[in-house]
Amino acid sequence: MPHQIKRKANHLKIYSFLIALLWSATLFFSCGKSSEGLENGTWRATLKTESGTEIPFNFIVSDTSGRKVIYITNAGERFRVDDISVSNDSVTIKLPLFDSEIKAEFSSSGLNGKWIRHLPGKEVAMEFAAEHGVTSRFLVSGDGSGQNVTGRWSSTFVSSDGKDTTIAVGEFTQDSTKVTGTFLTTTGDYRYLEGTLSGDKLFLSTFDGSHAFLFTGRVKGNTIIDGKFYAGLSSVDNWTAKKDPNAMLPDAYSLTRLKPGYSTIDFNFPDLNGNNVSLSSSRFKNKVVIVQFLGSWCPNCMDESGYLAPFYKKNKSKGVEVVGLAYERTTDTERSKKSLQQLRDRLDITYPILLTGYTNKEALKSMPALNEFKAFPTTIVIDKRGKVRSIHTGFSGPGTGKHYTDFVMEFEKQINDLLRES
């Protein structure tokens, strides 16, 4: 009898141990990672600034040909990301074009990790978190309190130290409490902004793999006050705006000019295959030539390249040539070449992209005929005789709506007029 009792006691201990082990394993797997991993559907993500402010955005996960694909959504844009590596408990999402990546671990709440930008000589990281199944961008109430921000706004941005002022034009469209739009500046636009109006508080944000922006402000009738503009990890500017249907920026064709005594430009740089290309090359003779100053790091340049790539295919047989002059943030040739090849392949660019060897801070140094250089992209149009006919600073992309379509109409009319010249 004592032996039987002892045997039963041992069996009970083993049984209790197995139950405890099973329970521990259940807790580990339920708390250590999501059972579904990178689930299909809509996610809400945030990037945390140095001050603790969160910049939100949304992305959609889907399966394409057996592989996970992410679409980062900003207003009307769906930015495709397909370089995704998923392991048992983590995911690495490499953002195309802009040399940045998200590294995160699965958790019971979704994803937690870092968004890392690989800049020349340093890395900048922001805390990243994402939750599956949340379609809202801003977790605020939808009461617009009768305010309406649809229209054009004359806007002023002032740096936190008060030393720098930027004039901009805000263009917003409000549908119920949802707000979309952008800010236009003399150097380009802030691309696709999306957000909401809650009470008198305006929230707008965007994320494109290169920039993370958040705009907040209080709407008081025809004014916006107490505005804050958060950019990346640490930048915070103040802004205000006043509704003005006649708000305008300086003419983008008037900001950059040739120096007195110059009527053309010249260059001689290698393409991505190492072949030198000069403006005096035979391929440009008696052609209308569009010279694009760009960088693989520049979202506005991506928008312009997205327009010029199909434009060139359509018009090259008519006597149009396009050439891109690339100014990267690093002097590392191989790194620059890799970034530019990604841009070329992503947008199916068939015109030559030349690696100037100058950084984005040295554009004017590389082109002594210009009086100044204000922004990327800058685009120079040259006629069949080799004379500069126009210089356009910045680019208003498709996120600017009518401004983009107006530019396209004006630009294509100019090119067609030059083609008709003998």
Short mmCIF file of C-alpha atoms in Angstrom, two decimals:
data_model
loop_
_atom_site.label_atom_id
_atom_site.label_comp_id
_atom_site.label_asym_id
_atom_site.label_seq_id
_atom_site.Cartn_x
_atom_site.Cartn_y
_atom_site.Cartn_z
CA MET A 1 0.00 0.00 0.00
CA PRO A 2 2.70 2.57 0.84
CA HIS A 3 4.39 1.75 -2.52
CA GLN A 4 1.13 2.36 -4.38
CA ILE A 5 0.64 5.73 -2.63
CA LYS A 6 4.20 6.72 -3.45
CA ARG A 7 3.74 5.68 -7.09
CA LYS A 8 0.53 7.76 -7.33
CA ALA A 9 2.31 10.74 -5.78
CA ASN A 10 5.11 10.46 -8.38
CA HIS A 11 2.58 10.25 -11.20
CA LEU A 12 0.84 13.35 -9.83
CA LYS A 13 4.13 15.26 -9.75
CA ILE A 14 4.92 14.31 -13.37
CA TYR A 15 1.40 15.27 -14.46
CA SER A 16 1.66 18.62 -12.67
CA PHE A 17 5.06 19.27 -14.26
CA LEU A 18 3.75 18.56 -17.76
CA ILE A 19 0.73 20.84 -17.21
CA ALA A 20 3.03 23.65 -16.02
CA LEU A 21 5.36 23.13 -18.99
CA LEU A 22 2.48 23.24 -21.44
CA TRP A 23 1.09 26.40 -19.80
CA SER A 24 4.51 28.11 -19.95
CA ALA A 25 4.87 27.25 -23.62
CA THR A 26 1.40 28.64 -24.34
CA LEU A 27 2.25 31.88 -22.57
CA PHE A 28 5.57 32.16 -24.42
CA PHE A 29 4.09 31.76 -27.88
CA SER A 30 1.06 33.93 -27.22
CA CYS A 31 3.14 36.77 -25.77
CA GLY A 32 6.26 36.32 -27.90
CA LYS A 33 4.70 36.73 -31.34
CA SER A 34 1.46 37.07 -33.21
CA SER A 35 0.09 33.72 -34.29
CA GLU A 36 -0.52 35.15 -37.76
CA GLY A 37 2.68 37.20 -38.19
CA LEU A 38 2.43 39.76 -40.97
CA GLU A 39 -1.32 39.44 -41.53
CA ASN A 40 -3.04 40.59 -44.71
CA GLY A 41 -5.22 43.69 -44.48
CA THR A 42 -4.86 47.23 -43.19
CA TRP A 43 -2.40 48.22 -40.47
CA ARG A 44 -1.95 51.45 -38.53
CA ALA A 45 1.66 52.38 -37.86
CA THR A 46 3.37 55.13 -35.86
CA LEU A 47 6.86 56.61 -35.78
CA LYS A 48 7.85 58.32 -32.54
CA THR A 49 9.76 61.61 -32.60
CA GLU A 50 12.41 62.65 -30.11
CA SER A 51 9.75 64.63 -28.20
CA GLY A 52 7.45 61.58 -27.98
CA THR A 53 4.99 62.80 -30.62
CA GLU A 54 3.71 60.02 -32.88
CA ILE A 55 3.58 60.36 -36.67
CA PRO A 56 0.93 57.92 -37.94
CA PHE A 57 0.46 56.27 -41.32
CA ASN A 58 -1.33 53.25 -42.78
CA PHE A 59 -0.21 50.34 -44.89
CA ILE A 60 -1.91 47.37 -46.52
CA VAL A 61 -0.43 43.86 -46.60
CA SER A 62 -1.41 41.43 -49.36
CA ASP A 63 -0.11 38.26 -51.01
CA THR A 64 1.14 38.53 -54.58
CA SER A 65 2.43 35.40 -56.32
CA GLY A 66 3.01 33.76 -52.96
CA ARG A 67 4.97 36.68 -51.54
CA LYS A 68 4.05 39.40 -49.07
CA VAL A 69 3.67 42.88 -50.54
CA ILE A 70 3.08 46.11 -48.60
CA TYR A 71 1.39 49.24 -49.94
CA ILE A 72 2.04 52.38 -47.89
CA THR A 73 -1.06 54.55 -48.34
CA ASN A 74 -1.10 58.35 -48.29
CA ALA A 75 -4.28 59.97 -49.65
CA GLY A 76 -4.35 58.89 -53.33
CA GLU A 77 -0.93 57.18 -53.32
CA ARG A 78 -0.22 53.46 -52.89
CA PHE A 79 3.55 53.07 -52.52
CA ARG A 80 4.57 49.47 -53.24
CA VAL A 81 7.16 47.77 -51.02
CA ASP A 82 8.10 44.19 -51.91
CA ASP A 83 11.50 43.60 -50.29
CA ILE A 84 10.16 41.91 -47.13
CA SER A 85 11.86 39.23 -45.03
CA VAL A 86 9.81 37.43 -42.37
CA SER A 87 11.37 35.11 -39.79
CA ASN A 88 9.72 33.32 -36.88
CA ASP A 89 9.53 36.36 -34.63
CA SER A 90 10.58 39.37 -36.72
CA VAL A 91 10.29 41.16 -40.04
CA THR A 92 12.63 43.37 -42.08
CA ILE A 93 10.99 45.73 -44.56
CA LYS A 94 13.44 47.45 -46.93
CA LEU A 95 11.94 50.64 -48.33
CA PRO A 96 12.66 51.13 -52.05
CA LEU A 97 14.71 54.05 -53.39
CA PHE A 98 15.50 55.92 -50.18
CA ASP A 99 17.96 53.58 -48.38
CA SER A 100 15.89 53.02 -45.26
CA GLU A 101 14.31 49.99 -43.61
CA ILE A 102 11.93 48.91 -40.88
CA LYS A 103 13.13 46.21 -38.48
CA ALA A 104 10.49 44.96 -36.06
CA GLU A 105 9.47 42.01 -33.90
CA PHE A 106 6.03 40.45 -33.72
CA SER A 107 4.20 40.89 -30.43
CA SER A 108 0.72 40.37 -29.06
CA SER A 109 -0.08 43.96 -30.10
CA GLY A 110 1.33 43.65 -33.63
CA LEU A 111 4.81 44.95 -34.50
CA ASN A 112 7.42 46.88 -32.51
CA GLY A 113 10.82 47.99 -33.71
CA LYS A 114 12.68 50.78 -35.52
CA TRP A 115 12.57 52.69 -38.79
CA ILE A 116 16.22 53.21 -39.73
CA ARG A 117 17.51 55.74 -42.27
CA HIS A 118 21.00 55.00 -43.60
CA LEU A 119 22.50 58.44 -44.13
CA PRO A 120 26.10 59.17 -45.18
CA GLY A 121 28.25 58.64 -42.12
CA LYS A 122 25.41 57.90 -39.70
CA GLU A 123 22.10 56.15 -39.09
CA VAL A 124 18.95 57.79 -37.74
CA ALA A 125 16.35 55.56 -36.08
CA MET A 126 12.79 56.23 -34.93
CA GLU A 127 10.65 53.92 -32.79
CA PHE A 128 8.14 52.05 -34.95
CA ALA A 129 4.93 50.31 -33.91
CA ALA A 130 2.05 48.86 -35.93
CA GLU A 131 -1.31 47.31 -35.16
CA HIS A 132 -3.29 45.11 -37.53
CA GLY A 133 -6.92 45.83 -38.38
CA VAL A 134 -6.93 49.52 -37.46
CA THR A 135 -8.04 51.57 -40.47
CA SER A 136 -8.01 55.00 -38.81
CA ARG A 137 -4.95 57.18 -39.28
CA PHE A 138 -5.51 59.44 -36.28
CA LEU A 139 -7.22 58.01 -33.20
CA VAL A 140 -9.36 61.06 -32.54
CA SER A 141 -13.10 61.77 -32.67
CA GLY A 142 -14.59 62.71 -36.03
CA ASP A 143 -16.42 65.89 -34.95
CA GLY A 144 -15.51 68.71 -37.34
CA SER A 145 -17.51 71.33 -35.37
CA GLY A 146 -18.63 73.07 -38.55
CA GLN A 147 -15.08 73.97 -39.66
CA ASN A 148 -14.08 73.44 -43.28
CA VAL A 149 -10.51 73.69 -44.58
CA THR A 150 -11.25 73.06 -48.27
CA GLY A 151 -9.44 75.64 -50.37
CA ARG A 152 -6.14 77.46 -50.71
CA TRP A 153 -4.20 78.74 -47.71
CA SER A 154 -1.36 81.26 -47.59
CA SER A 155 1.02 79.60 -45.12
CA THR A 156 4.16 80.61 -43.26
CA PHE A 157 6.61 78.19 -41.63
CA VAL A 158 9.12 79.46 -39.06
CA SER A 159 11.97 77.35 -37.69
CA SER A 160 12.01 76.70 -33.96
CA ASP A 161 14.92 79.11 -33.49
CA GLY A 162 13.10 81.79 -35.49
CA LYS A 163 15.94 82.20 -37.99
CA ASP A 164 14.37 80.64 -41.10
CA THR A 165 11.02 81.45 -42.69
CA THR A 166 9.41 79.55 -45.57
CA ILE A 167 6.39 80.74 -47.51
CA ALA A 168 4.05 77.99 -48.73
CA VAL A 169 0.59 77.50 -50.18
CA GLY A 170 -1.63 74.89 -48.56
CA GLU A 171 -4.16 73.11 -50.79
CA PHE A 172 -6.73 71.05 -48.85
CA THR A 173 -9.91 69.13 -49.61
CA GLN A 174 -12.28 68.14 -46.79
CA ASP A 175 -14.89 65.38 -47.08
CA SER A 176 -16.88 65.19 -43.83
CA THR A 177 -13.99 65.15 -41.34
CA LYS A 178 -11.40 63.56 -43.64
CA VAL A 179 -8.80 65.98 -45.02
CA THR A 180 -6.32 65.45 -47.87
CA GLY A 181 -3.99 67.85 -49.64
CA THR A 182 -0.45 69.18 -49.55
CA PHE A 183 1.73 72.26 -49.13
CA LEU A 184 3.45 73.77 -52.16
CA THR A 185 6.74 75.62 -51.79
CA THR A 186 9.20 77.16 -54.25
CA THR A 187 11.33 74.01 -54.00
CA GLY A 188 8.56 71.42 -54.40
CA ASP A 189 5.59 70.03 -52.52
CA TYR A 190 5.11 67.91 -49.40
CA ARG A 191 3.48 65.20 -51.51
CA TYR A 192 0.36 63.32 -50.35
CA LEU A 193 -0.94 64.44 -46.95
CA GLU A 194 -3.87 62.72 -45.27
CA GLY A 195 -5.62 63.30 -41.98
CA THR A 196 -8.68 64.54 -40.17
CA LEU A 197 -10.38 67.50 -38.53
CA SER A 198 -11.42 66.84 -34.94
CA GLY A 199 -13.23 69.74 -33.34
CA ASP A 200 -11.06 72.67 -34.32
CA LYS A 201 -7.88 70.57 -34.48
CA LEU A 202 -6.31 69.68 -37.83
CA PHE A 203 -4.07 66.61 -38.18
CA LEU A 204 -2.18 65.68 -41.38
CA SER A 205 0.63 63.20 -41.94
CA THR A 206 2.61 61.34 -44.59
CA PHE A 207 5.32 58.68 -44.80
CA ASP A 208 7.04 57.66 -48.03
CA GLY A 209 10.14 55.80 -46.86
CA SER A 210 12.22 58.97 -46.97
CA HIS A 211 10.24 61.52 -44.99
CA ALA A 212 7.91 61.25 -42.01
CA PHE A 213 5.84 64.42 -41.61
CA LEU A 214 3.12 65.47 -39.17
CA PHE A 215 1.23 68.77 -39.33
CA THR A 216 -1.07 69.90 -36.52
CA GLY A 217 -2.94 73.15 -36.00
CA ARG A 218 -6.14 74.80 -34.75
CA VAL A 219 -8.70 75.99 -37.29
CA LYS A 220 -10.45 79.24 -36.45
CA GLY A 221 -12.65 80.15 -39.40
CA ASN A 222 -10.33 81.45 -42.12
CA THR A 223 -7.14 81.08 -40.08
CA ILE A 224 -5.03 78.21 -38.77
CA ILE A 225 -3.05 78.97 -35.63
CA ASP A 226 -0.72 77.17 -33.19
CA GLY A 227 0.57 75.01 -36.05
CA LYS A 228 3.36 72.51 -35.49
CA PHE A 229 5.30 70.76 -38.26
CA TYR A 230 7.16 67.63 -37.11
CA ALA A 231 9.69 66.21 -39.57
CA GLY A 232 11.64 63.06 -38.82
CA LEU A 233 13.20 62.39 -35.46
CA SER A 234 13.81 65.88 -34.11
CA SER A 235 12.76 68.75 -36.42
CA VAL A 236 9.83 70.89 -35.20
CA ASP A 237 8.74 74.12 -36.93
CA ASN A 238 5.86 76.49 -36.21
CA TRP A 239 3.32 77.42 -38.87
CA THR A 240 0.24 79.53 -39.42
CA ALA A 241 -2.09 79.96 -42.38
CA LYS A 242 -4.83 82.20 -43.71
CA LYS A 243 -7.41 81.13 -46.28
CA ASP A 244 -6.68 82.98 -49.50
CA PRO A 245 -8.04 81.83 -52.89
CA ASN A 246 -5.42 84.01 -54.61
CA ALA A 247 -2.40 82.69 -52.71
CA MET A 248 0.48 82.12 -55.13
CA LEU A 249 4.16 81.27 -55.13
CA PRO A 250 6.81 82.94 -57.31
CA ASP A 251 6.98 81.63 -60.88
CA ALA A 252 9.05 78.42 -60.80
CA TYR A 253 10.63 79.44 -64.12
CA SER A 254 12.00 82.69 -62.63
CA LEU A 255 14.03 81.38 -59.68
CA THR A 256 17.12 79.97 -61.44
CA ARG A 257 18.88 81.66 -64.37
CA LEU A 258 22.04 81.55 -66.43
CA LYS A 259 24.81 83.95 -65.54
CA PRO A 260 25.29 86.94 -67.89
CA GLY A 261 27.26 85.88 -70.95
CA TYR A 262 26.01 82.29 -70.94
CA SER A 263 23.39 80.90 -73.30
CA THR A 264 23.87 77.19 -72.65
CA ILE A 265 25.33 74.65 -70.24
CA ASP A 266 27.77 71.80 -70.69
CA PHE A 267 28.65 68.60 -68.86
CA ASN A 268 30.59 65.38 -69.29
CA PHE A 269 29.76 62.64 -66.77
CA PRO A 270 29.65 58.81 -66.84
CA ASP A 271 26.38 56.92 -67.05
CA LEU A 272 25.61 53.95 -64.80
CA ASN A 273 27.58 51.67 -67.15
CA GLY A 274 30.67 53.88 -66.98
CA ASN A 275 30.29 55.43 -70.45
CA ASN A 276 30.92 59.17 -70.59
CA VAL A 277 28.05 61.30 -71.87
CA SER A 278 28.43 64.92 -72.91
CA LEU A 279 25.85 67.44 -74.04
CA SER A 280 27.92 67.70 -77.24
CA SER A 281 27.35 63.97 -77.92
CA SER A 282 25.76 63.12 -81.27
CA ARG A 283 22.60 61.75 -79.60
CA PHE A 284 21.66 65.30 -78.55
CA LYS A 285 22.43 67.06 -81.86
CA ASN A 286 19.44 68.89 -83.34
CA LYS A 287 17.24 67.56 -80.53
CA VAL A 288 15.14 69.23 -77.85
CA VAL A 289 16.97 68.21 -74.67
CA ILE A 290 15.57 68.07 -71.13
CA VAL A 291 18.27 68.06 -68.44
CA GLN A 292 17.03 66.84 -65.06
CA PHE A 293 18.97 67.55 -61.86
CA LEU A 294 17.97 64.77 -59.46
CA GLY A 295 18.93 62.59 -56.51
CA SER A 296 17.79 59.10 -55.55
CA TRP A 297 17.13 60.45 -52.02
CA CYS A 298 14.61 63.05 -53.26
CA PRO A 299 10.85 62.21 -53.27
CA ASN A 300 10.02 65.17 -55.54
CA CYS A 301 12.65 63.87 -57.98
CA MET A 302 10.91 60.48 -57.85
CA ASP A 303 7.64 62.18 -58.79
CA GLU A 304 9.27 64.06 -61.66
CA SER A 305 11.05 60.93 -62.90
CA GLY A 306 7.72 59.09 -62.72
CA TYR A 307 6.39 61.67 -65.19
CA LEU A 308 9.47 62.00 -67.42
CA ALA A 309 10.01 58.24 -67.92
CA PRO A 310 6.79 57.63 -69.92
CA PHE A 311 7.00 61.12 -71.48
CA TYR A 312 10.39 60.23 -72.94
CA LYS A 313 9.20 56.91 -74.36
CA LYS A 314 6.29 58.69 -76.04
CA ASN A 315 8.32 61.57 -77.49
CA LYS A 316 11.85 60.32 -78.20
CA SER A 317 10.94 59.40 -81.78
CA LYS A 318 9.85 63.02 -82.32
CA GLY A 319 13.33 64.37 -81.50
CA VAL A 320 13.22 64.70 -77.70
CA GLU A 321 16.05 63.59 -75.43
CA VAL A 322 16.12 63.47 -71.63
CA VAL A 323 19.22 63.11 -69.48
CA GLY A 324 19.39 62.93 -65.69
CA LEU A 325 22.29 64.40 -63.73
CA ALA A 326 22.45 62.66 -60.35
CA TYR A 327 23.75 64.36 -57.21
CA GLU A 328 23.86 61.88 -54.34
CA ARG A 329 24.42 62.46 -50.64
CA THR A 330 27.60 60.40 -50.61
CA THR A 331 30.78 60.26 -52.66
CA ASP A 332 30.73 56.45 -52.44
CA THR A 333 30.40 55.63 -56.14
CA GLU A 334 29.15 52.07 -55.73
CA ARG A 335 26.58 53.01 -53.15
CA SER A 336 25.34 55.89 -55.32
CA LYS A 337 25.20 53.67 -58.38
CA LYS A 338 23.16 51.04 -56.56
CA SER A 339 20.62 53.63 -55.38
CA LEU A 340 20.27 55.11 -58.87
CA GLN A 341 19.87 51.67 -60.44
CA GLN A 342 17.00 51.01 -58.03
CA LEU A 343 15.38 54.30 -59.08
CA ARG A 344 15.88 53.46 -62.77
CA ASP A 345 14.44 49.96 -62.44
CA ARG A 346 11.56 50.98 -60.18
CA LEU A 347 10.30 53.69 -62.57
CA ASP A 348 11.42 52.01 -65.82
CA ILE A 349 13.62 54.96 -66.79
CA THR A 350 15.14 54.45 -70.24
CA TYR A 351 16.90 57.79 -70.62
CA PRO A 352 20.52 57.99 -69.36
CA ILE A 353 21.21 58.85 -65.72
CA LEU A 354 24.69 60.26 -65.19
CA LEU A 355 26.65 59.97 -61.97
CA THR A 356 28.13 63.44 -61.57
CA GLY A 357 30.37 62.60 -58.63
CA TYR A 358 29.21 65.77 -56.88
CA THR A 359 27.06 65.66 -53.75
CA ASN A 360 23.68 67.33 -53.47
CA LYS A 361 25.43 70.29 -51.80
CA GLU A 362 27.71 70.83 -54.82
CA ALA A 363 25.31 71.21 -57.74
CA LEU A 364 26.27 74.83 -58.37
CA LYS A 365 29.96 73.92 -58.22
CA SER A 366 29.42 71.42 -61.03
CA MET A 367 27.51 73.86 -63.24
CA PRO A 368 29.28 77.27 -63.33
CA ALA A 369 26.84 78.68 -65.93
CA LEU A 370 24.04 78.88 -63.32
CA ASN A 371 23.61 81.95 -61.13
CA GLU A 372 22.35 79.85 -58.21
CA PHE A 373 20.84 76.48 -57.40
CA LYS A 374 17.82 76.34 -55.09
CA ALA A 375 16.30 72.87 -55.18
CA PHE A 376 16.10 69.32 -56.45
CA PRO A 377 14.73 68.65 -58.93
CA THR A 378 15.67 71.49 -61.27
CA THR A 379 14.94 71.00 -64.96
CA ILE A 380 16.57 72.77 -67.92
CA VAL A 381 15.03 72.74 -71.41
CA ILE A 382 17.45 73.21 -74.33
CA ASP A 383 16.38 73.88 -77.92
CA LYS A 384 17.68 72.24 -81.12
CA ARG A 385 20.47 74.81 -81.41
CA GLY A 386 21.76 74.00 -77.94
CA LYS A 387 20.42 77.15 -76.30
CA VAL A 388 18.79 77.12 -72.86
CA ARG A 389 15.14 78.13 -73.22
CA SER A 390 13.83 77.61 -69.68
CA ILE A 391 14.89 76.54 -66.19
CA HIS A 392 12.23 75.17 -63.83
CA THR A 393 12.94 74.98 -60.08
CA GLY A 394 11.25 72.26 -58.01
CA PHE A 395 8.39 70.01 -59.05
CA SER A 396 4.71 69.96 -58.10
CA GLY A 397 3.87 66.27 -58.22
CA PRO A 398 0.57 64.44 -58.69
CA GLY A 399 -0.26 65.02 -55.03
CA THR A 400 -0.87 68.70 -55.88
CA GLY A 401 -3.79 67.94 -58.21
CA LYS A 402 -4.49 70.83 -60.59
CA HIS A 403 -1.00 72.29 -60.12
CA TYR A 404 0.46 69.08 -61.50
CA THR A 405 -1.91 68.88 -64.48
CA ASP A 406 -1.33 72.57 -65.27
CA PHE A 407 2.44 72.02 -65.23
CA VAL A 408 2.15 69.01 -67.55
CA MET A 409 0.04 70.97 -70.06
CA GLU A 410 2.41 73.95 -70.01
CA PHE A 411 5.55 71.81 -70.19
CA GLU A 412 4.34 69.65 -73.06
CA LYS A 413 3.17 72.70 -75.01
CA GLN A 414 6.65 74.19 -74.66
CA ILE A 415 8.32 71.00 -75.89
CA ASN A 416 5.96 70.71 -78.87
CA ASP A 417 6.58 74.35 -79.77
CA LEU A 418 10.35 73.78 -79.69
CA LEU A 419 10.01 70.66 -81.84
CA ARG A 420 8.24 72.71 -84.50
CA GLU A 421 11.10 75.22 -84.66
CA SER A 422 13.43 74.74 -87.61
#
